[in-house]
Coordinates of C-alpha atoms and ligand atoms in Angstrom, one line a residue:
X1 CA 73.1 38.3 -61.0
X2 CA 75.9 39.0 -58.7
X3 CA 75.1 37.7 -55.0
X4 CA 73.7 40.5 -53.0
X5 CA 75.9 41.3 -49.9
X6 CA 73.1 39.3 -48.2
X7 CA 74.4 35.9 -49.3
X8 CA 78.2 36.8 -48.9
X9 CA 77.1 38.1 -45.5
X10 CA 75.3 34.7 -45.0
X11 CA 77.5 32.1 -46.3
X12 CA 80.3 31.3 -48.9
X13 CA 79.0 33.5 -51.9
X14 CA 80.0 30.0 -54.2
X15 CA 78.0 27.7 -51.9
X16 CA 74.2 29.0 -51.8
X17 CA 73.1 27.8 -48.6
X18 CA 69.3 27.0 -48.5
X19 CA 67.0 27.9 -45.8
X20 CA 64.7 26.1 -45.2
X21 CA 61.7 27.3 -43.9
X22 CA 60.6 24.9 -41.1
X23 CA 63.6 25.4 -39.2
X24 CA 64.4 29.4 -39.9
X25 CA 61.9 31.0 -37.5
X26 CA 61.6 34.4 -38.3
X27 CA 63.7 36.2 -35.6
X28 CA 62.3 40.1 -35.6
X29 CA 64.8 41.8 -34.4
X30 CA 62.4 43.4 -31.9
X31 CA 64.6 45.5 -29.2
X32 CA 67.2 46.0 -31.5
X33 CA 68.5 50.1 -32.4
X34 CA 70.2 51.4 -35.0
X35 CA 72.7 53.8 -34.4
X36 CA 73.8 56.1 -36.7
X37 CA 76.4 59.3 -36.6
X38 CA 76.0 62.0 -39.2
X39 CA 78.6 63.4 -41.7
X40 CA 79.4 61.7 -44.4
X41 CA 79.1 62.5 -47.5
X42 CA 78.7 59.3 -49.9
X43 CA 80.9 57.6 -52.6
X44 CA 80.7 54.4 -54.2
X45 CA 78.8 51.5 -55.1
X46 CA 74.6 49.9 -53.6
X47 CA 73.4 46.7 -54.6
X48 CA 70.0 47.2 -55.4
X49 CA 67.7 44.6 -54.3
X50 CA 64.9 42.4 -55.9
X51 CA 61.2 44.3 -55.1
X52 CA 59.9 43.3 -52.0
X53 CA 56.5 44.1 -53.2
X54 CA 57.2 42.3 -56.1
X55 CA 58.4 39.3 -54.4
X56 CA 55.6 38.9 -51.9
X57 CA 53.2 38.4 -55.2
X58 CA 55.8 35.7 -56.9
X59 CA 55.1 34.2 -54.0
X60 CA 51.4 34.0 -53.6
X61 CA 51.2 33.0 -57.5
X62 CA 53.0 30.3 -56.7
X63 CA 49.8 28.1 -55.8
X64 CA 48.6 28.1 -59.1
X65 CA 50.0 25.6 -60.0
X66 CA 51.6 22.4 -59.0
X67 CA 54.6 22.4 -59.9
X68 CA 57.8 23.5 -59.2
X69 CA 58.6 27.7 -59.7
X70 CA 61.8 29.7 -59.7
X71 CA 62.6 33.1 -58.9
X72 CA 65.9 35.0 -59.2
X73 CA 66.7 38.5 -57.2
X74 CA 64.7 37.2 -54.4
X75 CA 64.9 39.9 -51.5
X76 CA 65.2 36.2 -49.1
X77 CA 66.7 37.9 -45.7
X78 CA 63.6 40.0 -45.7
X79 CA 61.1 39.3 -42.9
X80 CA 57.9 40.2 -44.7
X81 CA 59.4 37.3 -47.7
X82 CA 60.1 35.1 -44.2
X83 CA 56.7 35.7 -42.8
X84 CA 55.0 35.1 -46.2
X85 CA 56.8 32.0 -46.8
X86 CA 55.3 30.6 -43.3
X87 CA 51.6 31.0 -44.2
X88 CA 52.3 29.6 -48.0
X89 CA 53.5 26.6 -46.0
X90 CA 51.3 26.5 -43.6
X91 CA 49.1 26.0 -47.1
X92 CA 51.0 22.9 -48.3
X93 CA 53.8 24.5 -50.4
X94 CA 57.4 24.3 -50.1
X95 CA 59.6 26.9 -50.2
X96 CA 63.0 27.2 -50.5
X97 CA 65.0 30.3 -49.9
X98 CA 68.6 30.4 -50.7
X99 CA 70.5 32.7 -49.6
X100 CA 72.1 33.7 -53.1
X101 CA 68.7 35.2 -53.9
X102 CA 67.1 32.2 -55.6
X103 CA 63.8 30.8 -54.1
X104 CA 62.3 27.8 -55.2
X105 CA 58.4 26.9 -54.5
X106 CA 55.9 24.2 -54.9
X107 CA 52.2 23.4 -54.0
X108 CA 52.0 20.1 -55.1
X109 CA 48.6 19.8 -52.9
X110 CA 46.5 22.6 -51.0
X111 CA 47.3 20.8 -48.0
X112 CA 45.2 23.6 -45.7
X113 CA 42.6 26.5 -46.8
X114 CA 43.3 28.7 -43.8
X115 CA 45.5 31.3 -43.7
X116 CA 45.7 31.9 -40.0
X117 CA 45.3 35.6 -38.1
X118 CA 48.3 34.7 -35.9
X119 CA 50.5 34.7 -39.4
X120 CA 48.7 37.2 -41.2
X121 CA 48.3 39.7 -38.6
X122 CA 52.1 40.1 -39.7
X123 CA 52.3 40.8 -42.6
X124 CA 48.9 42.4 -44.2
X125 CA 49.6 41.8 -47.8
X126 CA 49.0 37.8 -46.6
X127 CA 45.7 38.9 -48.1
X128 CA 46.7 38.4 -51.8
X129 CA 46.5 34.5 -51.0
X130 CA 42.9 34.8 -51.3
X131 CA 43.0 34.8 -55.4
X132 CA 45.2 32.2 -55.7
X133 CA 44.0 29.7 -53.4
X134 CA 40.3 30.4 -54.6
X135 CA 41.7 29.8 -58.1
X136 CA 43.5 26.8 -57.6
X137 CA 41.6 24.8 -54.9
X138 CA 37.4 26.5 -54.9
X139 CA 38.1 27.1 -50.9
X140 CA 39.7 29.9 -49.2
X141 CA 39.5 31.1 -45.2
X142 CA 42.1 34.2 -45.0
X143 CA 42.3 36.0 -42.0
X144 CA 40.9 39.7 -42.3
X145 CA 44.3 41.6 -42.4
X146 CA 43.7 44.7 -40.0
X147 CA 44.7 48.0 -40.3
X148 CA 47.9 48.8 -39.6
X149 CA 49.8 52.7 -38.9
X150 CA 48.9 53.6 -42.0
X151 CA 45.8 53.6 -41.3
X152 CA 42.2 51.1 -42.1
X153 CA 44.0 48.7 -44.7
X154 CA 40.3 47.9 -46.1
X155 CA 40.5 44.8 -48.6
X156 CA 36.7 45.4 -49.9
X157 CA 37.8 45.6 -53.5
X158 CA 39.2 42.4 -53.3
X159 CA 36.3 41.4 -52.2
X160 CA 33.9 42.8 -54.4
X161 CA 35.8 41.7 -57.0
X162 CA 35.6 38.0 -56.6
X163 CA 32.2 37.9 -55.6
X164 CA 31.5 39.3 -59.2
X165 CA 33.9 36.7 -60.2
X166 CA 31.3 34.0 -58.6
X167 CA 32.8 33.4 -55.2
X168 CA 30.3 33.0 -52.2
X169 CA 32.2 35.2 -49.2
X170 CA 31.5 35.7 -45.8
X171 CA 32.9 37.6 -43.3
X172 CA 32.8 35.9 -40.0
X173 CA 34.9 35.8 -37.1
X174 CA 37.5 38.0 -38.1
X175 CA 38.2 35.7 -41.5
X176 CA 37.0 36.3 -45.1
X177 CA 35.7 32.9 -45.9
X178 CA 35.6 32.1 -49.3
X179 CA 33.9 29.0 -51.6
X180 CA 34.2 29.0 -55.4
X181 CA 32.8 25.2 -55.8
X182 CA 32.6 25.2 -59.3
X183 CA 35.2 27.5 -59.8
X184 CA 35.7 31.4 -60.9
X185 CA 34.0 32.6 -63.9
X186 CA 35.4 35.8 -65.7
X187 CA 34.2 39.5 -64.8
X188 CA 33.9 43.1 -66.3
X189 CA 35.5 44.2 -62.9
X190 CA 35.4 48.7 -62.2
X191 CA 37.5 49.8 -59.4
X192 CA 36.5 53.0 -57.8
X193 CA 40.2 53.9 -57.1
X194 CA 43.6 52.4 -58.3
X195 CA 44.3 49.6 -56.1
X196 CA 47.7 47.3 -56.2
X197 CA 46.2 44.8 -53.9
X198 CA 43.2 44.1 -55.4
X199 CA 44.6 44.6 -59.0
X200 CA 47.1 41.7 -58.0
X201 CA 44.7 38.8 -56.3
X202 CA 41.8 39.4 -59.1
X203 CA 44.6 38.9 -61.6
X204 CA 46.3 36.1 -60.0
X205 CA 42.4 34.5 -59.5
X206 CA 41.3 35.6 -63.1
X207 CA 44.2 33.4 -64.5
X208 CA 42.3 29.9 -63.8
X209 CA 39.1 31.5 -64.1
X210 CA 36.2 30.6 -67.1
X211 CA 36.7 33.2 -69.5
X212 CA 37.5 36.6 -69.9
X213 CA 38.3 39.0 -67.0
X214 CA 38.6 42.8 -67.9
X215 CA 40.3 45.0 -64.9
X216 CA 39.1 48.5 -65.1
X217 CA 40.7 51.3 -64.1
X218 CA 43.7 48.7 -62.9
X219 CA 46.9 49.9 -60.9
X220 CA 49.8 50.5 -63.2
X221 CA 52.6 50.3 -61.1
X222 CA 55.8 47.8 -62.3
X223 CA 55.2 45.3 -59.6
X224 CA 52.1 44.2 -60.9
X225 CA 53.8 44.6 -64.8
X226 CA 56.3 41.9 -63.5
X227 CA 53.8 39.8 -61.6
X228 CA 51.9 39.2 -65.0
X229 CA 55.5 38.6 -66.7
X230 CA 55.7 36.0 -64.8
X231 CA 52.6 34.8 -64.7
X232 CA 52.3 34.8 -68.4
X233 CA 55.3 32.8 -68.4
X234 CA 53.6 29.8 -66.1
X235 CA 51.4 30.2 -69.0
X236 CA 49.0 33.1 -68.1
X237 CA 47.2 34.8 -70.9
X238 CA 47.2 38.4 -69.5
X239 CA 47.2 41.7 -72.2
X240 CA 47.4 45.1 -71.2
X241 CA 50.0 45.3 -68.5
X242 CA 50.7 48.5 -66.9
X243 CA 47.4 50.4 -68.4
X244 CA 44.2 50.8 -66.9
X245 CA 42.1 48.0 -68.7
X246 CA 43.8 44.5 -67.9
X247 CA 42.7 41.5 -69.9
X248 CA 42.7 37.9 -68.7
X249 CA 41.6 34.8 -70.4
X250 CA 41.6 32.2 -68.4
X251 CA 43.1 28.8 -68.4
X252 CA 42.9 25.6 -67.5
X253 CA 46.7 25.0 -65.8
X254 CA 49.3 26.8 -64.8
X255 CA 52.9 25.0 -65.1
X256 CA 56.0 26.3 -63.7
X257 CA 58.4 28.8 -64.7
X258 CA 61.9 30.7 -63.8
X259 CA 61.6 34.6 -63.1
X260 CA 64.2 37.0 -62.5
X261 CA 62.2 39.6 -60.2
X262 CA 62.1 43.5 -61.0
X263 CA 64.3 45.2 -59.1
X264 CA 62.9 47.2 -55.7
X265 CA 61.8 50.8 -57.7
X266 CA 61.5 52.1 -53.4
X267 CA 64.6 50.7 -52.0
X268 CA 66.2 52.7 -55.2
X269 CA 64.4 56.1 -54.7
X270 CA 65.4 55.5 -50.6
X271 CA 68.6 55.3 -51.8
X272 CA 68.6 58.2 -54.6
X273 CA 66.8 60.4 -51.7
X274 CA 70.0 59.4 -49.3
X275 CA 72.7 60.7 -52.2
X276 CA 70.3 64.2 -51.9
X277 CA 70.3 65.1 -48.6
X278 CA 74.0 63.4 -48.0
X279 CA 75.7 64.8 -51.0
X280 CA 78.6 62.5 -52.8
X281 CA 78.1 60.3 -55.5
X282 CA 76.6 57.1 -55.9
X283 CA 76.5 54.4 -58.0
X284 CA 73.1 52.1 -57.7
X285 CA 73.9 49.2 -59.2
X286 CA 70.9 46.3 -61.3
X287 CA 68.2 49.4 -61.0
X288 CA 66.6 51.2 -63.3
X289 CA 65.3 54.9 -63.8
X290 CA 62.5 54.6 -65.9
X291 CA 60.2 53.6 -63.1
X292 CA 60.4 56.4 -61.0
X293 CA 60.3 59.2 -63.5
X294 CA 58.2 60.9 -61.0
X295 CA 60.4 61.4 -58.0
X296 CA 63.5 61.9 -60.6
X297 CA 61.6 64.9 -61.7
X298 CA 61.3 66.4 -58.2
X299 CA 65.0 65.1 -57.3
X300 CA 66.1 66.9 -60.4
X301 CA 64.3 70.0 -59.8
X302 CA 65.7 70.5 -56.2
X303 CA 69.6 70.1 -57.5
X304 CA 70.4 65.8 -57.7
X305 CA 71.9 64.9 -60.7
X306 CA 70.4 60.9 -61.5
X307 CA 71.2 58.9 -65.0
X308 CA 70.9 55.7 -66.3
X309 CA 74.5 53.9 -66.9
X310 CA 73.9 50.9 -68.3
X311 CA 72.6 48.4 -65.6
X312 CA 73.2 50.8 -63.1
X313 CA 71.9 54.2 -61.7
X314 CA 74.7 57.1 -60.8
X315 CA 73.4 59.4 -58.9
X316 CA 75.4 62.6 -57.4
X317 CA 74.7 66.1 -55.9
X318 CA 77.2 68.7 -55.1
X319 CA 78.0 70.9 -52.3
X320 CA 75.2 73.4 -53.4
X321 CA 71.9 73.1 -50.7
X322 CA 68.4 71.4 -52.6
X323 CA 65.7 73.8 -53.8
X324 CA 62.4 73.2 -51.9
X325 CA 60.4 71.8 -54.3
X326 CA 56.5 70.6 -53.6
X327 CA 55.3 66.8 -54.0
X328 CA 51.7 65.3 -54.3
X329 CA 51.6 61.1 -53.8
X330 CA 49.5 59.5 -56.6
X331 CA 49.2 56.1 -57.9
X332 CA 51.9 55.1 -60.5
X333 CA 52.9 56.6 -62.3
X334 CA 52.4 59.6 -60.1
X335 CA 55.0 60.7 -56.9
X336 CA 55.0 57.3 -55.0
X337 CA 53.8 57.3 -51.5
X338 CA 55.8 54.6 -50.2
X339 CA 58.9 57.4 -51.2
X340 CA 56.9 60.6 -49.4
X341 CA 59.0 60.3 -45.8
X342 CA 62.5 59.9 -47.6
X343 CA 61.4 63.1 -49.6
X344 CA 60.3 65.2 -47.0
X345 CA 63.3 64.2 -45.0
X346 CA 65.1 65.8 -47.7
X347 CA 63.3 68.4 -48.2
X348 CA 64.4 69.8 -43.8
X349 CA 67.7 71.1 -44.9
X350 CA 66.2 72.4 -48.6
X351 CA 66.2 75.6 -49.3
X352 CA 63.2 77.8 -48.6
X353 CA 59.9 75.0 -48.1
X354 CA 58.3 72.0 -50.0
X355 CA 55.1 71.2 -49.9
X356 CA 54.1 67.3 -49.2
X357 CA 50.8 66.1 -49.8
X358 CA 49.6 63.2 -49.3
X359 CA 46.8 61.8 -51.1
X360 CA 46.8 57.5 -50.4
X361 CA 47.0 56.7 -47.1
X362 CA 44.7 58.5 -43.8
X363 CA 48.0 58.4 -41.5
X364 CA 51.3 58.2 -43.2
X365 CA 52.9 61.7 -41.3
X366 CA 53.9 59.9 -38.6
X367 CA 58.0 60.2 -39.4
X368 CA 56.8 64.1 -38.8
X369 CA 57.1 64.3 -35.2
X370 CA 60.2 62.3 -34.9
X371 CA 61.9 64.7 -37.4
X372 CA 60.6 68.0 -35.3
X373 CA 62.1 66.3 -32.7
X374 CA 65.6 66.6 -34.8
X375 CA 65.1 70.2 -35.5
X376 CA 63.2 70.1 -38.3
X377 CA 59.5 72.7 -39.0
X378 CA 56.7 71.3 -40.1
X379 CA 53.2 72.1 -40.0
X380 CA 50.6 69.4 -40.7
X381 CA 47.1 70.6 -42.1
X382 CA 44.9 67.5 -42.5
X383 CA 47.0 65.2 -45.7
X384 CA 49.4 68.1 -46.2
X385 CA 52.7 68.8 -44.9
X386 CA 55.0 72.5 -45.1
X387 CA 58.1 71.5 -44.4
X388 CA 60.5 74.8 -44.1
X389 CA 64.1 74.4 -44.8
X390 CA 66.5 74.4 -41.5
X391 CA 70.0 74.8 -41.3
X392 CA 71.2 71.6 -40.0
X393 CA 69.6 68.4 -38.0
X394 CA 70.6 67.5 -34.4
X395 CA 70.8 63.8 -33.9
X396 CA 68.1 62.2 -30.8
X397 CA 66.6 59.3 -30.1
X398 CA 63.8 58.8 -32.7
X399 CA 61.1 55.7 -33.0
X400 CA 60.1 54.0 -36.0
X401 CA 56.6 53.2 -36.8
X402 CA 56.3 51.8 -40.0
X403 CA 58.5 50.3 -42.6
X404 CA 58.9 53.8 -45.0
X405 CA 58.9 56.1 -41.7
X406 CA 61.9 53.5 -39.9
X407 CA 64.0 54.5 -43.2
X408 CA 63.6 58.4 -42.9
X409 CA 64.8 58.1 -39.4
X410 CA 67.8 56.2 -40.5
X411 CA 68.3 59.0 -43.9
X412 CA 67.6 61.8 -41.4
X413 CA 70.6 60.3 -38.9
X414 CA 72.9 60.1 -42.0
X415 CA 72.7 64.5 -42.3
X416 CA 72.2 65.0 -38.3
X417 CA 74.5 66.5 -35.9
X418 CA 75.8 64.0 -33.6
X419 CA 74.5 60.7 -33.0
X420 CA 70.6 59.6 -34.0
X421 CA 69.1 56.5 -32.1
X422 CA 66.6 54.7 -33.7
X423 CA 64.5 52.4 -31.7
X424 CA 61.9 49.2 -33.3
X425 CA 63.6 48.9 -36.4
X426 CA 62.1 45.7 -36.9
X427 CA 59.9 47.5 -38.8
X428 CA 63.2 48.5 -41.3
X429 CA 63.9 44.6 -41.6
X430 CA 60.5 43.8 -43.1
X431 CA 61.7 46.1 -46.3
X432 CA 65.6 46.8 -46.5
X433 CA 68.2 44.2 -47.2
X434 CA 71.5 44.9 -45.7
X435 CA 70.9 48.3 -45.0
X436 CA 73.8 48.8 -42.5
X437 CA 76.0 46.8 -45.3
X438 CA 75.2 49.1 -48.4
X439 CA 75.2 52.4 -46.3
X440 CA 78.4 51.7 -44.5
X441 CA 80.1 50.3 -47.6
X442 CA 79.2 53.9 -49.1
X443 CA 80.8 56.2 -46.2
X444 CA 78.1 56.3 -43.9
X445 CA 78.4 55.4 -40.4
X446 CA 75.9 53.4 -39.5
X447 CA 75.7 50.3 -36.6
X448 CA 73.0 47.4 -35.7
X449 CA 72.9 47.6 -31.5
X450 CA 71.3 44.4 -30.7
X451 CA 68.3 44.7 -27.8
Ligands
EPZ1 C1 50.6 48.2 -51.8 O1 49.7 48.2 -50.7 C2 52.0 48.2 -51.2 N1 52.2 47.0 -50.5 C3 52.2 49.5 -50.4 O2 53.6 49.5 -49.9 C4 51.9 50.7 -51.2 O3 52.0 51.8 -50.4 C5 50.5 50.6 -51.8 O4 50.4 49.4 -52.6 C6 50.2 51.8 -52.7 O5 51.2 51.9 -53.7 C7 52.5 45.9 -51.1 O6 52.6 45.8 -52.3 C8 52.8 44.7 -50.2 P1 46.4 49.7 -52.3 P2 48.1 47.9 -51.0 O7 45.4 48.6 -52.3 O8 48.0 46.9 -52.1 C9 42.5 51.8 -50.6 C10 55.3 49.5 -48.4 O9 55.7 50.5 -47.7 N2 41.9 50.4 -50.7 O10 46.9 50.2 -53.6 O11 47.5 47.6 -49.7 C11 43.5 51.8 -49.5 O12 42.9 52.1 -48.3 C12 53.8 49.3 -48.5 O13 56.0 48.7 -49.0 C13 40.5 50.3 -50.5 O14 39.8 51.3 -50.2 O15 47.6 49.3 -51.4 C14 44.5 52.9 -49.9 O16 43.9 54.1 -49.5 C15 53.0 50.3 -47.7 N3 39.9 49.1 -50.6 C16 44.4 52.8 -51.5 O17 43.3 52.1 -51.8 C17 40.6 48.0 -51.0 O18 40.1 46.9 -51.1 C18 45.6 52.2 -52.1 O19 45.8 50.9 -51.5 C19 42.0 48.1 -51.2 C20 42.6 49.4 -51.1

């Protein structure tokens, strides 16, 4: 795996410099703007990124076991991978993340049960320790995650889950506390609706658990396909990936492994989204197709052109303007949600309307506004968006709010007349490797103000 521009950017691509947790804080880039001037059209070659929602996972799976484990096409600069890495350690593991994408972990002891709020008010997904470390050490105290601008965030299906896997849970004082003294025992386990969350910690925790665990009506999507790869290589027995109905037998012990993770199936449709509303062409290179047959349908229909090339992705659309085209967000392998803003952002300049609709999250509109403010018309009714083709985009200062809403700001800049502001990009950092890197390295000019 060539080193991502990340670790060039960071240090002599030949000398992978670790860094090592304790002393790399995570800085959040917290006043910082990006500014970006539209125009361009792009040519040439992105790096395509290890899956951040992947990664986070490895991570957590890597107290099950006490000894050492190995990922490849880490997304390390990430701060979501930073801020994870401080609660695992704050747990008793060690973690190592190089900066040519490798990141090794150990938990040779549970050293704490407690997953602090002051860490996991950070970074949500912190929830998915609750599996593991129920799994591996009978004991877990994980602060209650919190909504975030999405909107509720609610874990109860986790929860539900391993209480029918044995657990003893309370909620008190803002934490889920957790006991499993004599361990987990296997569970027919039905979820209501498709959740990746809860899909992942009831696998990770049915891994160590007595006997057989089924997972009904499971999430499908690839993360969780390569987070029981993996886990079936530290030994896991796990059948069924990527259907509805996942098996787990559980085992005794886990031992270590070496993963190469899946690469980031959103940072690729970003990117495909950017080639559409941009025009040029663009070669996406270590990324795949076949997990986002969804939006390649829709991209296809309003006028990209996007094919597989061996390890790589070209994608390219002429001069002609994109046909509106309408999109529903579904679980995988439906239209995925964490792609709806970069497709609506496309769809401003389309010809004639789309029609978004939203059907995961209560409040993920909230790039809407910010584009209105650039020129473009839409009209929000409740989880549905018309978005009417304009003529062009005028660049403004815009705010980001979340991680998938920051990056349609920055796509929306790339087509916009003049120069776009965007404030709190923070938010971009937890999600996009490099982003000024691979943009600019492709035509587009795009700069980092620091605050
Ligand atoms: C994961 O979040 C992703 N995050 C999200 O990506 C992604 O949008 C989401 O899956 C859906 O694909 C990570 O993997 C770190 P869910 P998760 O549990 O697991 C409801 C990004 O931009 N629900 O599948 O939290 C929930 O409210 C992020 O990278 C319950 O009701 O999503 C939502 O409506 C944003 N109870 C729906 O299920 C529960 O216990 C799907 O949530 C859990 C979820």
């Amino acid at each position: 795996m060539s080193p991502s521009p990340a670790s060039k950017a960071k240090g002599k691509a030949d000398e992978p410099q670790t860094i090592e947790l304790i002393s790399a804080e995570v800085k959040s880039s917290g006043l910082d703007k990006m500014r970006v001037v539209g125009g361009a059209r792009l040519k040439g070659d992105i790096p395509i990124s290890g899956a951040k929602n992947a990664a986070l996972k490895h991570m957590c799976a890597a107290l099950l076991t006490d000894e050492p484990v190995q990922f490849t096409n880490m997304p390390n600069s990430l701060i979501d991978v930073r801020t994870l890495a401080q609660v695992l350690n704050h747990l008793g593991m060690t973690v190592a993340l190089r900066s040519d994408g490798v990141a090794i972990l150990r938990t040779k002891d549970i050293t704490s049960h407690i997953a602090p709020y002051d860490l996991v008010r950070k970074m949500r997904a912190s929830v998915i320790v609750l599996g593991p470390l129920l799994a591996r050490h009978g004991q877990a105290e994980v602060s209650l995650p919190g909504g975030c601008a999405l909107g509720g965030r609610p874990v109860d299906l986790h929860i539900q889950g391993l209480k029918a896997m044995g657990a003893e849970i309370d909620l008190d004082g803002g934490y889920i506390k957790a006991k499993a003294p004599k361990g987990l025992t296997g569970a027919v386990i039905n979820f209501p609706v498709s959740s990746v969350g809860a899909t992942e910690n009831l696998m990770m925790a049915a891994t160590l658990a007595k006997g057989e665990t089924i997972l009904k009506n499971a999430a499908r999507e690839p993360e969780i396909v390569d987070q029981g790869e993996a886990l079936i290589k530290m030994g896991a027995q796990i059948e069924g990936l990527g259907t509805p109905e996942i098996r787990i037998q559980g085992v005794d012990k886990l031992k270590g492994a070496v993963h190469d993770v899946v690469a980031d199936r959103i940072e690729t449709g970003t990117y495909m989204c950017a080639v559409g509303l941009c025009g040029g062409q663009v070669r996406l290179q270590n990324t795949r197709t076949d997990f986002l047959s969804a939006l390649i349908a829709r991209l296809e229909l309003a006028g990209v052109e996007i094919k597989q090339d061996g390890a790589d992705v070209l994608v390219h659309r002429n001069g002609s303007k994109l046909k509106g085209v309408d999109i529903m967000t579904e679980p995988y392998p439906g239209f995925p949600t964490d792609l709806q803003a970069q497709f609506m952002t496309m769809l401003t300049l389309c010809e004639g309307a789309g029609m978004v609709t939203e059907t995961i999250f209560e409040n993920r509109f909230m790039h809407v506004p910010e584009l209105i403010r650039m020129g473009a018309n839409i009209t929000v009714q409740g989880n549905t968006a018309l978005v009417r083709g304009v003529d062009k985009l005028k660049g403004a200062e815009v705010m980001a709010t979340d991680l998938r809403a920051s990056v349609s700001l920055i796509l929306a800049g790339l087509v916009a007349d003049g120069e776009t502001t965007v404030n709190r990009i923070y938010h971009l950092d937890r999600g996009y490797e490099d982003i000024v890197a691979k943009l600019g390295n492709v035509g587009a000019e795009i700069e980092r103000l620091k605050g």
